């Protein structure tokens, strides 16, 4: 093992993330900085993420984020680039315009600073946020709650966010198998849509979760989709429609009643019960699949990643059914960030993965895992 430090750049969606991660002599990943800027407030004026606004914001945020990540990691260095051994960047999947900003920045820096460039799959990188085992001396990092347990191969990762939902078995840094994935929407997106139906503000997932605490999950019976041919696959679109139908019938209307008018007709108790029933159904689906996959594949550990991993209800439901305690990244590393990209870059570099050609590398907006 040799020590190296990688600068990670993430711009797949609405978060501009730049971070420095080191892999030390013992193979431990150490976080030295984690700069994240989000354009969500700007986007929300339009009701959701507008690709052009997200891309333009990445352009605006990129240089300050790189400066922040480098100065936080190396406050005493006049030329922090001397400390950087390589650059890792999200190549896909994601929004084309957003990916282009990060990739073009990384390619340019790799050429100018003469550093090896690692092209990273965003979804594949998510669980490696949980592999970060220590933080450097930057004061901004001292409140990070890093996992006490070490992620060891083979591990099973449950990745659920606003854009992705899958269960992946990793045998090594380079070998993995997608055990199951969503056939339609992502889990986090379903939380966001249900929040809209219930008239709850953004961020949807968190607010559905808070509302659910006041409700009874047994008051609405929502479906659990199952696929004979692919028992680990997930599906959220039917569940979303089921919430819509349950809300319509709760106020005595039929399926033609517009979803936009529901929140003002539903009582607070009905909203709370719908939130609780939906949250339980959505999380039970992934918890059941994870338990089944754990029993079949017998991994050494289970890692939870993506924005929905922030849910304390998901955490306690998983802990109740698994014989091992799942490993969670710090909340700030559950959502999109440059640290998970840098972490996987460090591990790939150590595993001997070939760097990309900075003159040729192109984005892969629909790159599957
Ligand atoms: O990883 P992330 O930042 O997503 C993407 O960029 O795709 O995760 C954001 C997602 C949102 O859809 C949000 O509703 C969901 O994570 N989320 C939650 C909770 N907190 C955030 N979902 C359920 N329960 C929560 N407590
Ligand atoms: Zn993500």
mmCIF file of C-alpha atoms and ligand atoms in Angstrom:
data_model
loop_
_atom_site.group_PDB
_atom_site.id
_atom_site.type_symbol
_atom_site.label_atom_id
_atom_site.label_comp_id
_atom_site.label_asym_id
_atom_site.label_seq_id
_atom_site.Cartn_x
_atom_site.Cartn_y
_atom_site.Cartn_z
ATOM 1 C CA UNK A 1 0.000 0.000 0.000
ATOM 2 C CA UNK A 2 1.154 3.520 -0.650
ATOM 3 C CA UNK A 3 -0.399 6.683 0.532
ATOM 4 C CA UNK A 4 -2.173 8.935 -1.955
ATOM 5 C CA UNK A 5 -4.580 11.851 -2.005
ATOM 6 C CA UNK A 6 -7.326 12.267 -4.565
ATOM 7 C CA UNK A 7 -9.466 15.283 -5.398
ATOM 8 C CA UNK A 8 -13.033 14.129 -6.150
ATOM 9 C CA UNK A 9 -15.464 16.121 -8.310
ATOM 10 C CA UNK A 10 -19.209 15.407 -8.373
ATOM 11 C CA UNK A 11 -21.768 17.237 -10.543
ATOM 12 C CA UNK A 12 -24.310 14.622 -11.617
ATOM 13 C CA UNK A 13 -27.428 16.432 -10.400
ATOM 14 C CA UNK A 14 -27.960 19.606 -8.369
ATOM 15 C CA UNK A 15 -25.034 19.368 -5.956
ATOM 16 C CA UNK A 16 -21.544 20.605 -6.776
ATOM 17 C CA UNK A 17 -19.232 18.495 -4.632
ATOM 18 C CA UNK A 18 -15.461 18.732 -4.373
ATOM 19 C CA UNK A 19 -13.483 16.859 -1.726
ATOM 20 C CA UNK A 20 -10.019 15.590 -0.876
ATOM 21 C CA UNK A 21 -9.705 12.011 0.393
ATOM 22 C CA UNK A 22 -6.501 10.234 1.301
ATOM 23 C CA UNK A 23 -5.833 6.529 1.387
ATOM 24 C CA UNK A 24 -3.109 6.024 4.007
ATOM 25 C CA UNK A 25 -0.455 3.341 4.480
ATOM 26 C CA UNK A 26 -2.940 1.112 6.321
ATOM 27 C CA UNK A 27 -5.472 1.381 3.522
ATOM 28 C CA UNK A 28 -7.705 3.634 5.629
ATOM 29 C CA UNK A 29 -9.648 6.378 3.867
ATOM 30 C CA UNK A 30 -9.257 9.802 5.489
ATOM 31 C CA UNK A 31 -11.471 12.767 4.616
ATOM 32 C CA UNK A 32 -9.524 16.038 4.400
ATOM 33 C CA UNK A 33 -12.221 18.298 2.988
ATOM 34 C CA UNK A 34 -15.773 18.149 1.680
ATOM 35 C CA UNK A 35 -17.172 21.213 -0.104
ATOM 36 C CA UNK A 36 -20.787 20.920 -1.282
ATOM 37 C CA UNK A 37 -22.945 23.645 -2.871
ATOM 38 C CA UNK A 38 -26.506 22.970 -3.926
ATOM 39 C CA UNK A 39 -28.629 24.819 -6.475
ATOM 40 C CA UNK A 40 -31.833 23.351 -5.066
ATOM 41 C CA UNK A 41 -33.200 26.677 -3.750
ATOM 42 C CA UNK A 42 -32.852 28.240 -7.192
ATOM 43 C CA UNK A 43 -34.406 25.187 -8.842
ATOM 44 C CA UNK A 44 -37.337 24.977 -6.438
ATOM 45 C CA UNK A 45 -38.744 28.292 -7.649
ATOM 46 C CA UNK A 46 -39.674 26.245 -10.739
ATOM 47 C CA UNK A 47 -41.055 23.253 -8.801
ATOM 48 C CA UNK A 48 -38.171 20.855 -9.427
ATOM 49 C CA UNK A 49 -34.663 20.610 -10.813
ATOM 50 C CA UNK A 50 -34.298 22.440 -14.156
ATOM 51 C CA UNK A 51 -31.311 20.882 -15.963
ATOM 52 C CA UNK A 52 -30.067 24.177 -17.430
ATOM 53 C CA UNK A 53 -30.191 25.913 -14.036
ATOM 54 C CA UNK A 54 -28.389 23.010 -12.364
ATOM 55 C CA UNK A 55 -25.662 23.047 -15.033
ATOM 56 C CA UNK A 56 -25.206 26.814 -14.882
ATOM 57 C CA UNK A 57 -24.968 26.670 -11.098
ATOM 58 C CA UNK A 58 -22.223 24.030 -11.333
ATOM 59 C CA UNK A 59 -20.212 26.455 -13.484
ATOM 60 C CA UNK A 60 -20.687 29.164 -10.870
ATOM 61 C CA UNK A 61 -19.932 26.951 -7.859
ATOM 62 C CA UNK A 62 -17.059 24.905 -9.303
ATOM 63 C CA UNK A 63 -14.058 27.219 -8.861
ATOM 64 C CA UNK A 64 -14.999 28.306 -5.312
ATOM 65 C CA UNK A 65 -15.668 24.643 -4.381
ATOM 66 C CA UNK A 66 -12.246 23.526 -5.652
ATOM 67 C CA UNK A 67 -10.552 26.403 -3.820
ATOM 68 C CA UNK A 68 -12.447 25.587 -0.633
ATOM 69 C CA UNK A 69 -11.662 21.864 -0.814
ATOM 70 C CA UNK A 70 -7.953 22.496 -1.407
ATOM 71 C CA UNK A 71 -7.511 25.216 1.201
ATOM 72 C CA UNK A 72 -9.445 23.220 3.824
ATOM 73 C CA UNK A 73 -7.307 20.152 3.149
ATOM 74 C CA UNK A 74 -3.956 21.962 2.927
ATOM 75 C CA UNK A 75 -4.249 25.280 4.779
ATOM 76 C CA UNK A 76 -0.493 25.805 5.033
ATOM 77 C CA UNK A 77 0.438 24.942 1.435
ATOM 78 C CA UNK A 78 1.211 27.673 -1.076
ATOM 79 C CA UNK A 79 0.604 25.164 -3.890
ATOM 80 C CA UNK A 80 -1.855 22.527 -2.666
ATOM 81 C CA UNK A 81 -1.801 20.797 -6.058
ATOM 82 C CA UNK A 82 1.615 19.402 -5.164
ATOM 83 C CA UNK A 83 -0.172 17.304 -2.541
ATOM 84 C CA UNK A 84 -2.740 15.875 -4.963
ATOM 85 C CA UNK A 85 -1.902 12.528 -6.560
ATOM 86 C CA UNK A 86 -4.940 12.184 -8.802
ATOM 87 C CA UNK A 87 -8.406 13.404 -9.734
ATOM 88 C CA UNK A 88 -11.608 11.362 -9.644
ATOM 89 C CA UNK A 89 -14.730 12.586 -11.405
ATOM 90 C CA UNK A 90 -18.322 11.448 -11.878
ATOM 91 C CA UNK A 91 -18.688 10.321 -15.491
ATOM 92 C CA UNK A 92 -22.338 9.284 -15.104
ATOM 93 C CA UNK A 93 -25.185 8.603 -14.692
ATOM 94 C CA UNK A 94 -26.806 12.011 -14.334
ATOM 95 C CA UNK A 95 -27.956 15.125 -16.159
ATOM 96 C CA UNK A 96 -25.874 15.674 -19.300
ATOM 97 C CA UNK A 97 -25.242 19.390 -18.838
ATOM 98 C CA UNK A 98 -24.354 18.951 -15.164
ATOM 99 C CA UNK A 99 -21.994 16.036 -15.808
ATOM 100 C CA UNK A 100 -20.261 18.026 -18.551
ATOM 101 C CA UNK A 101 -19.264 20.792 -16.150
ATOM 102 C CA UNK A 102 -17.563 18.433 -13.683
ATOM 103 C CA UNK A 103 -16.003 16.252 -16.352
ATOM 104 C CA UNK A 104 -14.632 19.157 -18.370
ATOM 105 C CA UNK A 105 -13.200 20.713 -15.210
ATOM 106 C CA UNK A 106 -11.560 17.423 -14.201
ATOM 107 C CA UNK A 107 -10.155 16.762 -17.676
ATOM 108 C CA UNK A 108 -8.703 20.269 -17.868
ATOM 109 C CA UNK A 109 -7.122 20.011 -14.410
ATOM 110 C CA UNK A 110 -5.747 16.535 -15.145
ATOM 111 C CA UNK A 111 -4.015 17.892 -18.253
ATOM 112 C CA UNK A 112 -2.748 21.146 -16.753
ATOM 113 C CA UNK A 113 -1.649 19.689 -13.408
ATOM 114 C CA UNK A 114 -0.533 16.389 -14.966
ATOM 115 C CA UNK A 115 -2.493 14.118 -12.652
ATOM 116 C CA UNK A 116 -4.050 10.716 -13.394
ATOM 117 C CA UNK A 117 -7.813 10.940 -13.934
ATOM 118 C CA UNK A 118 -10.272 8.317 -12.643
ATOM 119 C CA UNK A 119 -13.754 8.115 -14.198
ATOM 120 C CA UNK A 120 -16.315 7.097 -11.593
ATOM 121 C CA UNK A 121 -19.860 5.730 -11.759
ATOM 122 C CA UNK A 122 -21.894 7.871 -9.356
ATOM 123 C CA UNK A 123 -24.219 5.107 -8.145
ATOM 124 C CA UNK A 124 -21.360 2.683 -7.658
ATOM 125 C CA UNK A 125 -19.554 5.311 -5.554
ATOM 126 C CA UNK A 126 -22.418 6.024 -3.101
ATOM 127 C CA UNK A 127 -21.686 3.173 -0.624
ATOM 128 C CA UNK A 128 -17.981 4.039 -0.470
ATOM 129 C CA UNK A 129 -18.954 7.115 1.550
ATOM 130 C CA UNK A 130 -19.285 4.579 4.385
ATOM 131 C CA UNK A 131 -15.679 3.418 3.837
ATOM 132 C CA UNK A 132 -14.322 6.795 4.939
ATOM 133 C CA UNK A 133 -12.925 5.898 8.343
ATOM 134 C CA UNK A 134 -11.311 9.091 9.650
ATOM 135 C CA UNK A 135 -11.209 12.839 9.190
ATOM 136 C CA UNK A 136 -8.186 15.114 8.885
ATOM 137 C CA UNK A 137 -7.537 18.150 11.030
ATOM 138 C CA UNK A 138 -9.828 20.676 9.270
ATOM 139 C CA UNK A 139 -12.149 22.189 11.924
ATOM 140 C CA UNK A 140 -15.116 21.941 9.508
ATOM 141 C CA UNK A 141 -14.902 18.137 9.629
ATOM 142 C CA UNK A 142 -14.804 17.574 13.350
ATOM 143 C CA UNK A 143 -18.572 17.051 13.720
ATOM 144 C CA UNK A 144 -18.690 14.220 11.141
ATOM 145 C CA UNK A 145 -20.044 11.002 12.641
ATOM 146 C CA UNK A 146 -18.100 8.332 10.815
ATOM 147 C CA UNK A 147 -18.986 4.645 11.104
ATOM 148 C CA UNK A 148 -17.231 2.740 13.856
ATOM 149 C CA UNK A 149 -17.283 -0.484 11.846
ATOM 150 C CA UNK A 150 -15.055 -0.979 8.807
ATOM 151 C CA UNK A 151 -16.626 -1.825 5.464
ATOM 152 C CA UNK A 152 -15.201 -5.145 4.278
ATOM 153 C CA UNK A 153 -15.726 -7.075 1.056
ATOM 154 C CA UNK A 154 -17.949 -8.755 0.152
ATOM 155 C CA UNK A 155 -20.630 -6.295 1.204
ATOM 156 C CA UNK A 156 -24.237 -5.721 0.306
ATOM 157 C CA UNK A 157 -25.230 -2.112 -0.362
ATOM 158 C CA UNK A 158 -28.717 -0.676 -0.322
ATOM 159 C CA UNK A 159 -28.572 2.529 -2.368
ATOM 160 C CA UNK A 160 -31.775 4.582 -2.217
ATOM 161 C CA UNK A 161 -31.903 8.247 -3.173
ATOM 162 C CA UNK A 162 -33.922 10.707 -5.219
ATOM 163 C CA UNK A 163 -32.415 9.320 -8.407
ATOM 164 C CA UNK A 164 -31.513 5.684 -7.728
ATOM 165 C CA UNK A 165 -32.756 2.600 -5.896
ATOM 166 C CA UNK A 166 -30.806 -0.614 -5.999
ATOM 167 C CA UNK A 167 -29.348 -3.455 -4.049
ATOM 168 C CA UNK A 168 -25.772 -4.252 -5.025
ATOM 169 C CA UNK A 169 -23.387 -7.000 -3.940
ATOM 170 C CA UNK A 170 -19.749 -5.840 -4.096
ATOM 171 C CA UNK A 171 -17.090 -8.574 -4.185
ATOM 172 C CA UNK A 172 -14.257 -6.066 -4.612
ATOM 173 C CA UNK A 173 -13.633 -2.482 -5.707
ATOM 174 C CA UNK A 174 -14.032 -3.517 -9.312
ATOM 175 C CA UNK A 175 -16.428 -6.475 -9.139
ATOM 176 C CA UNK A 176 -20.051 -6.125 -8.229
ATOM 177 C CA UNK A 177 -23.431 -7.501 -9.091
ATOM 178 C CA UNK A 178 -26.693 -5.565 -9.159
ATOM 179 C CA UNK A 179 -28.979 -7.876 -7.179
ATOM 180 C CA UNK A 180 -32.140 -5.826 -7.703
ATOM 181 C CA UNK A 181 -33.174 -2.385 -8.876
ATOM 182 C CA UNK A 182 -36.222 -0.233 -9.320
ATOM 183 C CA UNK A 183 -38.298 -0.903 -12.393
ATOM 184 C CA UNK A 184 -39.669 2.631 -12.462
ATOM 185 C CA UNK A 185 -39.157 5.488 -9.977
ATOM 186 C CA UNK A 186 -36.512 5.893 -7.295
ATOM 187 C CA UNK A 187 -37.506 5.573 -3.638
ATOM 188 C CA UNK A 188 -36.604 9.157 -2.729
ATOM 189 C CA UNK A 189 -38.578 10.462 -5.684
ATOM 190 C CA UNK A 190 -41.653 8.585 -4.425
ATOM 191 C CA UNK A 191 -41.228 10.303 -1.029
ATOM 192 C CA UNK A 192 -40.999 13.661 -2.807
ATOM 193 C CA UNK A 193 -44.158 12.982 -4.890
ATOM 194 C CA UNK A 194 -46.149 11.843 -1.853
ATOM 195 C CA UNK A 195 -45.013 14.997 -0.036
ATOM 196 C CA UNK A 196 -46.551 17.018 -2.888
ATOM 197 C CA UNK A 197 -49.854 15.100 -2.667
ATOM 198 C CA UNK A 198 -49.965 15.779 1.083
ATOM 199 C CA UNK A 199 -48.984 19.437 0.644
ATOM 200 C CA UNK A 200 -45.764 19.020 2.636
ATOM 201 C CA UNK A 201 -42.818 21.301 1.862
ATOM 202 C CA UNK A 202 -39.450 20.338 0.391
ATOM 203 C CA UNK A 203 -37.414 18.312 1.318
ATOM 204 C CA UNK A 204 -40.186 15.800 0.770
ATOM 205 C CA UNK A 205 -38.645 12.692 2.267
ATOM 206 C CA UNK A 206 -37.801 14.333 5.542
ATOM 207 C CA UNK A 207 -41.221 15.999 5.850
ATOM 208 C CA UNK A 208 -43.165 12.834 5.014
ATOM 209 C CA UNK A 209 -41.092 11.124 7.682
ATOM 210 C CA UNK A 210 -41.851 13.831 10.268
ATOM 211 C CA UNK A 211 -45.578 13.811 9.455
ATOM 212 C CA UNK A 212 -45.619 10.008 9.662
ATOM 213 C CA UNK A 213 -44.647 10.198 13.338
ATOM 214 C CA UNK A 214 -48.111 11.602 14.142
ATOM 215 C CA UNK A 215 -49.950 8.945 12.127
ATOM 216 C CA UNK A 216 -50.956 5.288 12.183
ATOM 217 C CA UNK A 217 -49.364 3.133 9.494
ATOM 218 C CA UNK A 218 -52.208 0.587 9.680
ATOM 219 C CA UNK A 219 -54.968 3.006 8.695
ATOM 220 C CA UNK A 220 -54.297 2.648 4.970
ATOM 221 C CA UNK A 221 -53.415 -0.646 3.366
ATOM 222 C CA UNK A 222 -50.924 0.023 0.567
ATOM 223 C CA UNK A 223 -49.563 -2.611 -1.850
ATOM 224 C CA UNK A 224 -46.170 -4.350 -1.768
ATOM 225 C CA UNK A 225 -45.130 -5.102 -5.370
ATOM 226 C CA UNK A 226 -43.496 -8.473 -6.014
ATOM 227 C CA UNK A 227 -41.895 -9.810 -9.186
ATOM 228 C CA UNK A 228 -41.798 -13.584 -9.727
ATOM 229 C CA UNK A 229 -38.896 -13.387 -12.183
ATOM 230 C CA UNK A 230 -36.835 -10.867 -10.202
ATOM 231 C CA UNK A 231 -37.583 -11.115 -6.474
ATOM 232 C CA UNK A 232 -35.124 -8.345 -5.543
ATOM 233 C CA UNK A 233 -36.520 -5.749 -7.948
ATOM 234 C CA UNK A 234 -38.296 -2.703 -6.564
ATOM 235 C CA UNK A 235 -41.151 -0.565 -7.852
ATOM 236 C CA UNK A 236 -42.562 2.697 -6.526
ATOM 237 C CA UNK A 237 -44.922 3.953 -9.207
ATOM 238 C CA UNK A 238 -47.804 1.697 -8.124
ATOM 239 C CA UNK A 239 -47.301 2.707 -4.518
ATOM 240 C CA UNK A 240 -47.411 6.393 -5.454
ATOM 241 C CA UNK A 241 -50.673 5.855 -7.351
ATOM 242 C CA UNK A 242 -52.065 3.863 -4.425
ATOM 243 C CA UNK A 243 -51.402 6.840 -2.113
ATOM 244 C CA UNK A 244 -53.159 9.123 -4.597
ATOM 245 C CA UNK A 245 -56.218 6.804 -4.777
ATOM 246 C CA UNK A 246 -56.321 6.367 -0.993
ATOM 247 C CA UNK A 247 -56.211 10.161 -0.540
ATOM 248 C CA UNK A 248 -58.995 10.668 -3.125
ATOM 249 C CA UNK A 249 -61.255 8.102 -1.491
ATOM 250 C CA UNK A 250 -60.456 9.421 2.007
ATOM 251 C CA UNK A 251 -62.147 12.706 1.036
ATOM 252 C CA UNK A 252 -64.997 10.919 -0.756
ATOM 253 C CA UNK A 253 -63.846 11.662 -4.314
ATOM 254 C CA UNK A 254 -63.067 9.336 -7.220
ATOM 255 C CA UNK A 255 -59.897 8.892 -9.304
ATOM 256 C CA UNK A 256 -60.673 11.957 -11.453
ATOM 257 C CA UNK A 257 -60.133 14.357 -8.526
ATOM 258 C CA UNK A 258 -56.927 16.344 -9.227
ATOM 259 C CA UNK A 259 -53.975 15.610 -6.927
ATOM 260 C CA UNK A 260 -53.229 19.320 -6.634
ATOM 261 C CA UNK A 261 -56.501 19.883 -4.738
ATOM 262 C CA UNK A 262 -56.054 17.047 -2.236
ATOM 263 C CA UNK A 263 -53.925 18.655 0.443
ATOM 264 C CA UNK A 264 -56.476 21.339 1.324
ATOM 265 C CA UNK A 265 -59.282 18.769 1.665
ATOM 266 C CA UNK A 266 -57.363 16.191 3.719
ATOM 267 C CA UNK A 267 -57.423 16.563 7.504
ATOM 268 C CA UNK A 268 -54.114 16.659 9.374
ATOM 269 C CA UNK A 269 -54.930 13.216 10.832
ATOM 270 C CA UNK A 270 -55.568 11.770 7.354
ATOM 271 C CA UNK A 271 -52.302 13.273 6.087
ATOM 272 C CA UNK A 272 -50.400 11.794 9.005
ATOM 273 C CA UNK A 273 -51.945 8.346 8.485
ATOM 274 C CA UNK A 274 -51.227 8.454 4.738
ATOM 275 C CA UNK A 275 -47.634 9.546 5.413
ATOM 276 C CA UNK A 276 -47.161 6.762 7.970
ATOM 277 C CA UNK A 277 -48.733 4.086 5.757
ATOM 278 C CA UNK A 278 -46.694 5.187 2.730
ATOM 279 C CA UNK A 279 -43.432 5.431 4.645
ATOM 280 C CA UNK A 280 -43.925 1.978 6.090
ATOM 281 C CA UNK A 281 -44.809 0.409 2.709
ATOM 282 C CA UNK A 282 -41.928 2.135 0.872
ATOM 283 C CA UNK A 283 -39.339 1.197 3.474
ATOM 284 C CA UNK A 284 -40.690 -2.330 4.081
ATOM 285 C CA UNK A 285 -40.142 -3.047 0.400
ATOM 286 C CA UNK A 286 -36.391 -2.351 0.630
ATOM 287 C CA UNK A 287 -36.021 -3.855 4.085
ATOM 288 C CA UNK A 288 -37.584 -7.171 2.997
ATOM 289 C CA UNK A 289 -35.388 -7.312 -0.122
ATOM 290 C CA UNK A 290 -32.263 -6.508 1.871
ATOM 291 C CA UNK A 291 -32.996 -9.213 4.452
ATOM 292 C CA UNK A 292 -33.637 -11.765 1.704
ATOM 293 C CA UNK A 293 -30.417 -10.800 -0.120
ATOM 294 C CA UNK A 294 -28.448 -10.935 3.127
ATOM 295 C CA UNK A 295 -29.634 -14.486 3.723
ATOM 296 C CA UNK A 296 -28.931 -15.606 0.168
ATOM 297 C CA UNK A 297 -25.546 -13.944 -0.428
ATOM 298 C CA UNK A 298 -24.131 -13.909 3.128
ATOM 299 C CA UNK A 299 -22.076 -10.708 2.807
ATOM 300 C CA UNK A 300 -19.663 -9.620 5.553
ATOM 301 C CA UNK A 301 -21.477 -6.327 6.005
ATOM 302 C CA UNK A 302 -24.442 -4.283 4.864
ATOM 303 C CA UNK A 303 -23.989 -0.652 3.832
ATOM 304 C CA UNK A 304 -26.760 1.906 3.491
ATOM 305 C CA UNK A 305 -26.266 4.801 1.049
ATOM 306 C CA UNK A 306 -28.124 7.643 -0.685
ATOM 307 C CA UNK A 307 -30.445 10.304 0.730
ATOM 308 C CA UNK A 308 -33.093 7.873 1.989
ATOM 309 C CA UNK A 309 -30.368 6.244 4.141
ATOM 310 C CA UNK A 310 -30.754 9.332 6.319
ATOM 311 C CA UNK A 311 -34.153 7.984 7.450
ATOM 312 C CA UNK A 312 -34.010 6.868 11.098
ATOM 313 C CA UNK A 313 -37.090 4.696 10.472
ATOM 314 C CA UNK A 314 -35.295 2.805 7.695
ATOM 315 C CA UNK A 315 -32.299 2.369 9.964
ATOM 316 C CA UNK A 316 -34.319 0.913 12.823
ATOM 317 C CA UNK A 317 -36.410 -1.328 10.537
ATOM 318 C CA UNK A 318 -33.206 -2.769 9.026
ATOM 319 C CA UNK A 319 -31.557 -3.225 12.403
ATOM 320 C CA UNK A 320 -34.631 -5.149 13.576
ATOM 321 C CA UNK A 321 -34.353 -7.796 10.836
ATOM 322 C CA UNK A 322 -30.612 -8.116 10.159
ATOM 323 C CA UNK A 323 -28.213 -10.086 12.368
ATOM 324 C CA UNK A 324 -25.483 -7.457 11.729
ATOM 325 C CA UNK A 325 -25.735 -3.727 12.308
ATOM 326 C CA UNK A 326 -25.743 -1.929 8.939
ATOM 327 C CA UNK A 327 -22.988 0.606 8.324
ATOM 328 C CA UNK A 328 -24.146 4.170 7.658
ATOM 329 C CA UNK A 329 -22.125 7.070 6.275
ATOM 330 C CA UNK A 330 -22.339 10.416 8.056
ATOM 331 C CA UNK A 331 -25.600 12.168 7.081
ATOM 332 C CA UNK A 332 -23.601 14.729 5.041
ATOM 333 C CA UNK A 333 -22.054 11.860 3.088
ATOM 334 C CA UNK A 334 -25.412 10.105 2.448
ATOM 335 C CA UNK A 335 -26.460 12.761 -0.066
ATOM 336 C CA UNK A 336 -24.421 13.562 -3.186
ATOM 337 C CA UNK A 337 -20.852 14.679 -2.489
ATOM 338 C CA UNK A 338 -17.324 14.674 -3.916
ATOM 339 C CA UNK A 339 -15.914 12.599 -1.045
ATOM 340 C CA UNK A 340 -17.551 9.347 -2.175
ATOM 341 C CA UNK A 341 -16.144 9.946 -5.683
ATOM 342 C CA UNK A 342 -12.654 10.608 -4.281
ATOM 343 C CA UNK A 343 -12.951 7.567 -1.973
ATOM 344 C CA UNK A 344 -13.718 5.208 -4.851
ATOM 345 C CA UNK A 345 -10.987 6.934 -6.898
ATOM 346 C CA UNK A 346 -8.444 6.136 -4.135
ATOM 347 C CA UNK A 347 -9.565 2.502 -3.959
ATOM 348 C CA UNK A 348 -9.524 2.079 -7.741
ATOM 349 C CA UNK A 349 -6.065 3.631 -8.014
ATOM 350 C CA UNK A 350 -4.777 1.251 -5.331
ATOM 351 C CA UNK A 351 -6.429 -1.690 -7.068
ATOM 352 C CA UNK A 352 -4.499 -0.851 -10.249
ATOM 353 C CA UNK A 353 -7.432 0.403 -12.324
ATOM 354 C CA UNK A 354 -6.134 2.271 -15.362
ATOM 355 C CA UNK A 355 -6.675 6.034 -15.374
ATOM 356 C CA UNK A 356 -8.814 7.527 -18.150
ATOM 357 C CA UNK A 357 -7.428 9.528 -21.065
ATOM 358 C CA UNK A 358 -8.162 13.168 -20.169
ATOM 359 C CA UNK A 359 -8.164 14.121 -23.868
ATOM 360 C CA UNK A 360 -10.890 11.617 -24.740
ATOM 361 C CA UNK A 361 -13.091 11.065 -21.684
ATOM 362 C CA UNK A 362 -16.779 11.775 -22.310
ATOM 363 C CA UNK A 363 -19.863 11.854 -20.084
ATOM 364 C CA UNK A 364 -22.191 8.840 -19.760
ATOM 365 C CA UNK A 365 -25.580 10.270 -18.703
ATOM 366 C CA UNK A 366 -27.328 6.872 -18.797
ATOM 367 C CA UNK A 367 -24.439 4.728 -17.529
ATOM 368 C CA UNK A 368 -25.964 1.758 -15.725
ATOM 369 C CA UNK A 369 -24.045 0.156 -12.914
HETATM 370 O O1 LIG B 1 -28.971 11.108 -2.411
HETATM 371 P P1 LIG B 1 -29.883 12.275 -2.552
HETATM 372 O O2 LIG B 1 -29.359 13.628 -2.187
HETATM 373 O O3 LIG B 1 -30.542 12.245 -3.921
HETATM 374 C C1 LIG B 1 -30.291 12.575 -5.130
HETATM 375 O O4 LIG B 1 -29.566 13.578 -5.349
HETATM 376 O O5 LIG B 1 -30.841 11.813 -5.888
HETATM 377 O O6 LIG B 1 -31.218 11.987 -1.754
HETATM 378 C C2 LIG B 1 -32.325 12.853 -1.743
HETATM 379 C C3 LIG B 1 -33.568 12.024 -1.525
HETATM 380 C C4 LIG B 1 -34.820 12.849 -1.670
HETATM 381 O O7 LIG B 1 -35.664 12.225 -2.610
HETATM 382 C C5 LIG B 1 -35.416 12.842 -0.276
HETATM 383 O O8 LIG B 1 -36.810 12.851 -0.305
HETATM 384 C C6 LIG B 1 -34.883 11.562 0.326
HETATM 385 O O9 LIG B 1 -33.576 11.446 -0.208
HETATM 386 N N1 LIG B 1 -34.847 11.619 1.798
HETATM 387 C C7 LIG B 1 -35.590 10.849 2.607
HETATM 388 C C8 LIG B 1 -35.311 11.250 3.938
HETATM 389 N N2 LIG B 1 -34.409 12.242 3.891
HETATM 390 C C9 LIG B 1 -34.124 12.452 2.568
HETATM 391 N N3 LIG B 1 -36.460 9.891 2.321
HETATM 392 C C10 LIG B 1 -37.072 9.285 3.361
HETATM 393 N N4 LIG B 1 -36.892 9.592 4.639
HETATM 394 C C11 LIG B 1 -36.021 10.573 4.987
HETATM 395 N N5 LIG B 1 -35.839 10.876 6.272
HETATM 396 ZN ZN1 LIG B 2 -26.693 10.173 -5.753
#
